[in-house]
């Protein structure tokens, strides 16, 4: 015996079976079923647009949007993993950018939310490194230009499949190569290293141990400066005798031949000159 369905009856309402998008967002990624993050984000933004500005549920929907899009923040943070800052700190800063993107996003523009949010997240992280992390002062112009240079480097790396050269970056941004080199140096100037800190890649030697050497003639700098000051006060003939004896390394006999005077006279003049120089007195005829 067959059972006929009564015509004209209202279709069964299955709204109760439809999962709440906020509840879906709170689940772990592996338990959200067939609803992907992009679809869930779109649904949540639609729900957010329907709610009045003072509706208590807005906070729940907004929190759900933040929670399901945290992986986007972590993806953006990996671009800065070579920096000395802890990754969790970078993620926290990027989350601020995510929140700003959620508050400003307009679904009616037809742009996918990740496409809109990623530049905002990256911008917030870059501002953090620019304004808060540096222990070395870098001119503001170079800090702002570094953002453009780093962006061009990422773009050219994807295009060419290798790290771009300075002329390529300069041509892409239409700026002088000198500015690119200055930006690259500024981009690395985030932390000052202690001269006494041991360097692991240098066998434990401190940076101070590898810089320069002790100049044995350093203590004579003041003496040389004083002698130079006294030499300029000598008459030309006496100054020439000193130059020939101590700078040209000529003997008294050679000096006497050079100047056309006796060796004895040269010896007396040298004694007088050296005596004056030792006492620091100016020369008097």
mmCIF file of C-alpha atoms in Angstrom:
data_model
loop_
_atom_site.group_PDB
_atom_site.id
_atom_site.type_symbol
_atom_site.label_atom_id
_atom_site.label_comp_id
_atom_site.label_asym_id
_atom_site.label_seq_id
_atom_site.Cartn_x
_atom_site.Cartn_y
_atom_site.Cartn_z
ATOM 1 C CA UNK A 1 0.000 0.000 0.000
ATOM 2 C CA UNK A 2 1.486 3.291 -1.084
ATOM 3 C CA UNK A 3 1.297 6.418 0.965
ATOM 4 C CA UNK A 4 0.600 9.646 -0.912
ATOM 5 C CA UNK A 5 1.990 12.912 0.208
ATOM 6 C CA UNK A 6 -0.618 15.538 0.904
ATOM 7 C CA UNK A 7 -0.432 18.240 -1.740
ATOM 8 C CA UNK A 8 -0.209 21.839 -0.702
ATOM 9 C CA UNK A 9 1.507 21.099 2.579
ATOM 10 C CA UNK A 10 4.252 23.551 3.570
ATOM 11 C CA UNK A 11 7.834 22.378 2.980
ATOM 12 C CA UNK A 12 9.667 21.263 6.063
ATOM 13 C CA UNK A 13 11.617 24.128 7.665
ATOM 14 C CA UNK A 14 15.250 23.076 8.105
ATOM 15 C CA UNK A 15 16.593 26.431 9.321
ATOM 16 C CA UNK A 16 17.340 24.847 12.661
ATOM 17 C CA UNK A 17 19.694 22.404 10.926
ATOM 18 C CA UNK A 18 21.776 25.253 9.448
ATOM 19 C CA UNK A 19 24.974 25.708 11.539
ATOM 20 C CA UNK A 20 25.628 29.042 13.192
ATOM 21 C CA UNK A 21 28.643 30.701 11.423
ATOM 22 C CA UNK A 22 29.933 32.112 14.723
ATOM 23 C CA UNK A 23 29.819 28.626 16.239
ATOM 24 C CA UNK A 24 31.585 27.244 13.154
ATOM 25 C CA UNK A 25 34.325 29.850 13.495
ATOM 26 C CA UNK A 26 34.965 28.796 17.094
ATOM 27 C CA UNK A 27 35.631 25.199 16.058
ATOM 28 C CA UNK A 28 39.084 23.897 15.308
ATOM 29 C CA UNK A 29 40.024 24.075 11.581
ATOM 30 C CA UNK A 30 39.701 20.317 11.122
ATOM 31 C CA UNK A 31 36.174 20.186 12.524
ATOM 32 C CA UNK A 32 34.499 22.949 10.498
ATOM 33 C CA UNK A 33 33.182 20.553 7.894
ATOM 34 C CA UNK A 34 33.006 21.613 4.257
ATOM 35 C CA UNK A 35 32.866 25.358 4.998
ATOM 36 C CA UNK A 36 36.234 26.928 4.136
ATOM 37 C CA UNK A 37 37.676 30.055 5.723
ATOM 38 C CA UNK A 38 36.863 32.355 2.774
ATOM 39 C CA UNK A 39 33.217 31.256 2.702
ATOM 40 C CA UNK A 40 32.897 31.507 6.464
ATOM 41 C CA UNK A 41 34.497 34.964 6.416
ATOM 42 C CA UNK A 42 32.013 36.106 3.766
ATOM 43 C CA UNK A 43 29.068 34.762 5.776
ATOM 44 C CA UNK A 44 30.277 36.465 8.950
ATOM 45 C CA UNK A 45 30.702 39.799 7.174
ATOM 46 C CA UNK A 46 27.157 39.444 5.815
ATOM 47 C CA UNK A 47 25.921 38.786 9.354
ATOM 48 C CA UNK A 48 27.916 41.774 10.629
ATOM 49 C CA UNK A 49 26.349 44.045 7.994
ATOM 50 C CA UNK A 50 22.847 42.994 9.045
ATOM 51 C CA UNK A 51 23.387 43.833 12.718
ATOM 52 C CA UNK A 52 22.737 47.321 14.141
ATOM 53 C CA UNK A 53 25.761 49.238 15.359
ATOM 54 C CA UNK A 54 24.715 48.815 19.001
ATOM 55 C CA UNK A 55 23.810 45.104 18.754
ATOM 56 C CA UNK A 56 25.573 42.981 21.418
ATOM 57 C CA UNK A 57 26.071 40.171 18.882
ATOM 58 C CA UNK A 58 28.445 42.370 16.823
ATOM 59 C CA UNK A 59 31.236 41.667 19.292
ATOM 60 C CA UNK A 60 30.749 37.886 18.865
ATOM 61 C CA UNK A 61 30.793 38.085 15.070
ATOM 62 C CA UNK A 62 33.821 40.397 15.078
ATOM 63 C CA UNK A 63 35.713 38.067 17.427
ATOM 64 C CA UNK A 64 34.860 35.124 15.170
ATOM 65 C CA UNK A 65 36.251 36.996 12.143
ATOM 66 C CA UNK A 66 39.480 37.666 14.013
ATOM 67 C CA UNK A 67 39.819 34.073 15.173
ATOM 68 C CA UNK A 68 39.378 32.394 11.792
ATOM 69 C CA UNK A 69 41.739 34.842 10.036
ATOM 70 C CA UNK A 70 44.640 34.533 12.510
ATOM 71 C CA UNK A 71 46.375 32.089 10.077
ATOM 72 C CA UNK A 72 46.576 34.994 7.613
ATOM 73 C CA UNK A 73 48.459 36.988 10.266
ATOM 74 C CA UNK A 74 50.835 34.096 10.900
ATOM 75 C CA UNK A 75 51.477 33.802 7.164
ATOM 76 C CA UNK A 76 52.351 37.509 6.993
ATOM 77 C CA UNK A 77 54.560 37.220 10.095
ATOM 78 C CA UNK A 78 56.715 34.512 8.484
ATOM 79 C CA UNK A 79 58.085 37.149 6.109
ATOM 80 C CA UNK A 80 59.851 38.684 9.107
ATOM 81 C CA UNK A 81 61.183 35.493 10.686
ATOM 82 C CA UNK A 82 64.786 36.543 9.945
ATOM 83 C CA UNK A 83 64.432 39.494 12.353
ATOM 84 C CA UNK A 84 65.536 39.210 15.957
ATOM 85 C CA UNK A 85 62.040 39.836 17.345
ATOM 86 C CA UNK A 86 60.065 36.858 18.768
ATOM 87 C CA UNK A 87 57.506 35.530 16.285
ATOM 88 C CA UNK A 88 54.660 35.794 18.802
ATOM 89 C CA UNK A 89 55.335 39.527 19.206
ATOM 90 C CA UNK A 90 55.171 39.974 15.437
ATOM 91 C CA UNK A 91 51.896 38.013 15.311
ATOM 92 C CA UNK A 92 50.414 40.254 18.009
ATOM 93 C CA UNK A 93 51.313 43.355 16.023
ATOM 94 C CA UNK A 94 49.926 41.785 12.846
ATOM 95 C CA UNK A 95 46.693 41.009 14.677
ATOM 96 C CA UNK A 96 46.228 44.740 15.237
ATOM 97 C CA UNK A 97 46.447 45.157 11.467
ATOM 98 C CA UNK A 98 43.892 42.363 11.033
ATOM 99 C CA UNK A 99 41.466 44.061 13.417
ATOM 100 C CA UNK A 100 41.870 47.365 11.560
ATOM 101 C CA UNK A 101 41.210 45.564 8.260
ATOM 102 C CA UNK A 102 38.046 43.938 9.644
ATOM 103 C CA UNK A 103 36.726 47.284 10.877
ATOM 104 C CA UNK A 104 37.391 49.003 7.533
ATOM 105 C CA UNK A 105 36.425 46.215 5.116
ATOM 106 C CA UNK A 106 33.466 46.802 2.803
ATOM 107 C CA UNK A 107 32.175 43.518 1.258
ATOM 108 C CA UNK A 108 30.234 45.431 -1.396
ATOM 109 C CA UNK A 109 33.455 46.421 -3.167
ATOM 110 C CA UNK A 110 33.798 42.887 -4.501
ATOM 111 C CA UNK A 111 37.305 42.301 -3.101
ATOM 112 C CA UNK A 112 38.173 39.142 -1.215
ATOM 113 C CA UNK A 113 38.953 39.888 2.428
ATOM 114 C CA UNK A 114 42.443 38.247 2.462
ATOM 115 C CA UNK A 115 43.425 40.381 -0.553
ATOM 116 C CA UNK A 116 42.332 43.491 1.316
ATOM 117 C CA UNK A 117 43.682 42.525 4.737
ATOM 118 C CA UNK A 118 47.183 41.281 3.876
ATOM 119 C CA UNK A 119 48.654 44.724 2.931
ATOM 120 C CA UNK A 120 47.132 46.203 6.106
ATOM 121 C CA UNK A 121 48.677 43.477 8.261
ATOM 122 C CA UNK A 122 52.087 43.816 6.593
ATOM 123 C CA UNK A 123 51.943 47.601 6.913
ATOM 124 C CA UNK A 124 51.280 47.379 10.641
ATOM 125 C CA UNK A 125 54.213 44.993 11.146
ATOM 126 C CA UNK A 126 56.558 47.169 9.081
ATOM 127 C CA UNK A 127 55.547 50.262 11.060
ATOM 128 C CA UNK A 128 56.288 48.348 14.236
ATOM 129 C CA UNK A 129 59.809 47.551 13.085
ATOM 130 C CA UNK A 130 60.289 51.084 11.797
ATOM 131 C CA UNK A 131 59.162 52.936 14.919
ATOM 132 C CA UNK A 132 59.637 50.606 17.888
ATOM 133 C CA UNK A 133 62.336 48.016 17.275
ATOM 134 C CA UNK A 134 65.310 50.038 16.072
ATOM 135 C CA UNK A 135 68.022 50.770 18.628
ATOM 136 C CA UNK A 136 69.934 52.771 16.034
ATOM 137 C CA UNK A 137 68.676 56.062 14.642
ATOM 138 C CA UNK A 138 67.900 55.992 10.922
ATOM 139 C CA UNK A 139 66.588 59.092 9.089
ATOM 140 C CA UNK A 140 62.835 59.046 8.592
ATOM 141 C CA UNK A 141 63.240 59.430 4.815
ATOM 142 C CA UNK A 142 65.284 56.219 4.623
ATOM 143 C CA UNK A 143 62.827 54.388 6.898
ATOM 144 C CA UNK A 144 59.928 55.256 4.594
ATOM 145 C CA UNK A 145 61.947 54.530 1.452
ATOM 146 C CA UNK A 146 62.999 51.176 2.921
ATOM 147 C CA UNK A 147 59.338 50.089 2.879
ATOM 148 C CA UNK A 148 59.260 50.704 -0.888
ATOM 149 C CA UNK A 149 62.626 49.017 -1.456
ATOM 150 C CA UNK A 150 61.677 45.907 0.526
ATOM 151 C CA UNK A 151 58.391 45.685 -1.382
ATOM 152 C CA UNK A 152 60.211 45.982 -4.715
ATOM 153 C CA UNK A 153 62.675 43.289 -3.615
ATOM 154 C CA UNK A 154 59.824 40.864 -2.862
ATOM 155 C CA UNK A 155 58.139 41.603 -6.181
ATOM 156 C CA UNK A 156 61.339 41.253 -8.225
ATOM 157 C CA UNK A 157 62.331 38.073 -6.377
ATOM 158 C CA UNK A 158 59.037 36.469 -7.439
ATOM 159 C CA UNK A 159 59.412 37.774 -11.010
ATOM 160 C CA UNK A 160 63.037 36.707 -11.591
ATOM 161 C CA UNK A 161 63.241 33.769 -9.187
ATOM 162 C CA UNK A 162 66.321 35.245 -7.479
ATOM 163 C CA UNK A 163 67.366 38.091 -5.238
ATOM 164 C CA UNK A 164 67.327 41.310 -7.324
ATOM 165 C CA UNK A 165 70.419 43.437 -7.820
ATOM 166 C CA UNK A 166 70.694 47.079 -6.792
ATOM 167 C CA UNK A 167 70.361 48.457 -10.369
ATOM 168 C CA UNK A 168 67.189 46.385 -10.881
ATOM 169 C CA UNK A 169 65.621 47.725 -7.687
ATOM 170 C CA UNK A 170 66.609 51.291 -8.594
ATOM 171 C CA UNK A 171 65.121 50.933 -12.084
ATOM 172 C CA UNK A 172 61.901 49.462 -10.676
ATOM 173 C CA UNK A 173 61.411 52.356 -8.225
ATOM 174 C CA UNK A 174 63.008 55.004 -10.480
ATOM 175 C CA UNK A 175 65.360 56.187 -7.767
ATOM 176 C CA UNK A 176 69.196 56.525 -7.713
ATOM 177 C CA UNK A 177 71.216 53.407 -6.925
ATOM 178 C CA UNK A 178 72.883 55.311 -4.050
ATOM 179 C CA UNK A 179 69.476 55.627 -2.357
ATOM 180 C CA UNK A 180 68.862 51.890 -2.726
ATOM 181 C CA UNK A 181 72.249 51.062 -1.149
ATOM 182 C CA UNK A 182 71.559 53.498 1.698
ATOM 183 C CA UNK A 183 68.148 51.867 2.255
ATOM 184 C CA UNK A 184 69.653 48.382 2.319
ATOM 185 C CA UNK A 185 72.116 49.509 4.993
ATOM 186 C CA UNK A 186 69.332 51.242 6.929
ATOM 187 C CA UNK A 187 67.122 48.167 6.681
ATOM 188 C CA UNK A 188 69.748 46.119 8.519
ATOM 189 C CA UNK A 189 70.310 48.747 11.228
ATOM 190 C CA UNK A 190 67.852 47.447 13.805
ATOM 191 C CA UNK A 191 70.061 46.430 16.708
ATOM 192 C CA UNK A 192 73.409 47.559 18.049
ATOM 193 C CA UNK A 193 75.778 44.717 18.894
ATOM 194 C CA UNK A 194 77.889 44.914 22.027
ATOM 195 C CA UNK A 195 81.624 45.089 21.351
ATOM 196 C CA UNK A 196 82.199 42.730 24.264
ATOM 197 C CA UNK A 197 79.563 40.154 23.285
ATOM 198 C CA UNK A 198 80.965 36.830 22.075
ATOM 199 C CA UNK A 199 80.283 36.008 18.415
ATOM 200 C CA UNK A 200 79.286 32.364 17.910
ATOM 201 C CA UNK A 201 80.396 32.257 14.263
ATOM 202 C CA UNK A 202 83.805 33.680 15.231
ATOM 203 C CA UNK A 203 84.798 30.950 17.657
ATOM 204 C CA UNK A 204 83.579 32.842 20.726
ATOM 205 C CA UNK A 205 85.727 35.918 20.117
ATOM 206 C CA UNK A 206 84.215 39.249 21.048
ATOM 207 C CA UNK A 207 83.815 41.892 18.352
ATOM 208 C CA UNK A 208 86.239 44.094 20.288
ATOM 209 C CA UNK A 209 88.948 41.431 19.902
ATOM 210 C CA UNK A 210 88.687 41.655 16.118
ATOM 211 C CA UNK A 211 88.678 45.428 15.738
ATOM 212 C CA UNK A 212 91.943 47.271 15.096
ATOM 213 C CA UNK A 213 95.178 46.929 17.058
ATOM 214 C CA UNK A 214 97.147 48.864 19.630
ATOM 215 C CA UNK A 215 99.238 51.532 17.910
ATOM 216 C CA UNK A 216 102.631 51.690 19.604
ATOM 217 C CA UNK A 217 103.185 55.217 18.242
ATOM 218 C CA UNK A 218 99.917 56.540 19.624
ATOM 219 C CA UNK A 219 101.609 58.123 22.626
ATOM 220 C CA UNK A 220 103.889 60.097 20.293
ATOM 221 C CA UNK A 221 101.025 61.906 18.548
ATOM 222 C CA UNK A 222 101.146 64.882 20.883
ATOM 223 C CA UNK A 223 104.944 65.019 20.651
ATOM 224 C CA UNK A 224 104.871 65.039 16.856
ATOM 225 C CA UNK A 225 102.258 67.787 16.856
ATOM 226 C CA UNK A 226 104.373 69.879 19.214
ATOM 227 C CA UNK A 227 107.522 69.394 17.100
ATOM 228 C CA UNK A 228 105.606 70.389 13.965
ATOM 229 C CA UNK A 229 104.452 73.562 15.722
ATOM 230 C CA UNK A 230 108.024 74.439 16.750
ATOM 231 C CA UNK A 231 109.532 73.620 13.369
ATOM 232 C CA UNK A 232 107.446 76.207 11.567
ATOM 233 C CA UNK A 233 108.969 78.863 13.839
ATOM 234 C CA UNK A 234 112.543 78.096 12.763
ATOM 235 C CA UNK A 235 114.299 80.213 10.147
ATOM 236 C CA UNK A 236 114.410 78.528 6.744
ATOM 237 C CA UNK A 237 118.099 77.484 6.958
ATOM 238 C CA UNK A 238 117.761 75.898 10.400
ATOM 239 C CA UNK A 239 114.502 74.195 9.438
ATOM 240 C CA UNK A 240 116.235 72.756 6.353
ATOM 241 C CA UNK A 241 119.069 71.395 8.497
ATOM 242 C CA UNK A 242 116.558 69.578 10.722
ATOM 243 C CA UNK A 243 114.706 68.199 7.698
ATOM 244 C CA UNK A 244 117.906 66.925 6.102
ATOM 245 C CA UNK A 245 119.170 65.372 9.330
ATOM 246 C CA UNK A 246 116.054 63.710 10.725
ATOM 247 C CA UNK A 247 113.734 63.305 7.742
ATOM 248 C CA UNK A 248 116.208 62.700 4.904
ATOM 249 C CA UNK A 249 118.609 60.844 7.239
ATOM 250 C CA UNK A 250 121.712 62.665 5.963
ATOM 251 C CA UNK A 251 124.897 62.736 8.034
ATOM 252 C CA UNK A 252 126.427 66.008 9.241
ATOM 253 C CA UNK A 253 129.094 65.643 6.582
ATOM 254 C CA UNK A 254 126.484 65.276 3.837
ATOM 255 C CA UNK A 255 124.553 68.258 5.212
ATOM 256 C CA UNK A 256 127.674 70.425 5.192
ATOM 257 C CA UNK A 257 128.287 69.528 1.536
ATOM 258 C CA UNK A 258 124.621 70.194 0.696
ATOM 259 C CA UNK A 259 124.611 73.620 2.376
ATOM 260 C CA UNK A 260 128.202 74.637 1.633
ATOM 261 C CA UNK A 261 129.371 75.057 5.223
ATOM 262 C CA UNK A 262 131.773 73.226 7.515
ATOM 263 C CA UNK A 263 130.718 70.118 9.351
ATOM 264 C CA UNK A 264 131.667 71.800 12.647
ATOM 265 C CA UNK A 265 129.270 74.668 11.930
ATOM 266 C CA UNK A 266 126.500 72.227 11.091
ATOM 267 C CA UNK A 267 127.124 70.425 14.392
ATOM 268 C CA UNK A 268 126.922 73.685 16.406
ATOM 269 C CA UNK A 269 123.718 74.710 14.635
ATOM 270 C CA UNK A 270 122.115 71.318 15.281
ATOM 271 C CA UNK A 271 122.972 71.558 18.985
ATOM 272 C CA UNK A 272 121.413 75.028 19.255
ATOM 273 C CA UNK A 273 118.316 74.014 17.293
ATOM 274 C CA UNK A 274 117.701 70.861 19.326
ATOM 275 C CA UNK A 275 118.190 72.731 22.578
ATOM 276 C CA UNK A 276 115.535 75.255 21.558
ATOM 277 C CA UNK A 277 113.148 72.506 20.466
ATOM 278 C CA UNK A 278 113.551 70.588 23.737
ATOM 279 C CA UNK A 279 112.726 73.630 25.853
ATOM 280 C CA UNK A 280 109.799 74.497 23.578
ATOM 281 C CA UNK A 281 110.976 78.101 23.080
ATOM 282 C CA UNK A 282 110.546 79.933 19.789
ATOM 283 C CA UNK A 283 113.634 80.594 17.727
ATOM 284 C CA UNK A 284 115.450 83.843 18.179
ATOM 285 C CA UNK A 285 118.211 85.064 15.910
#
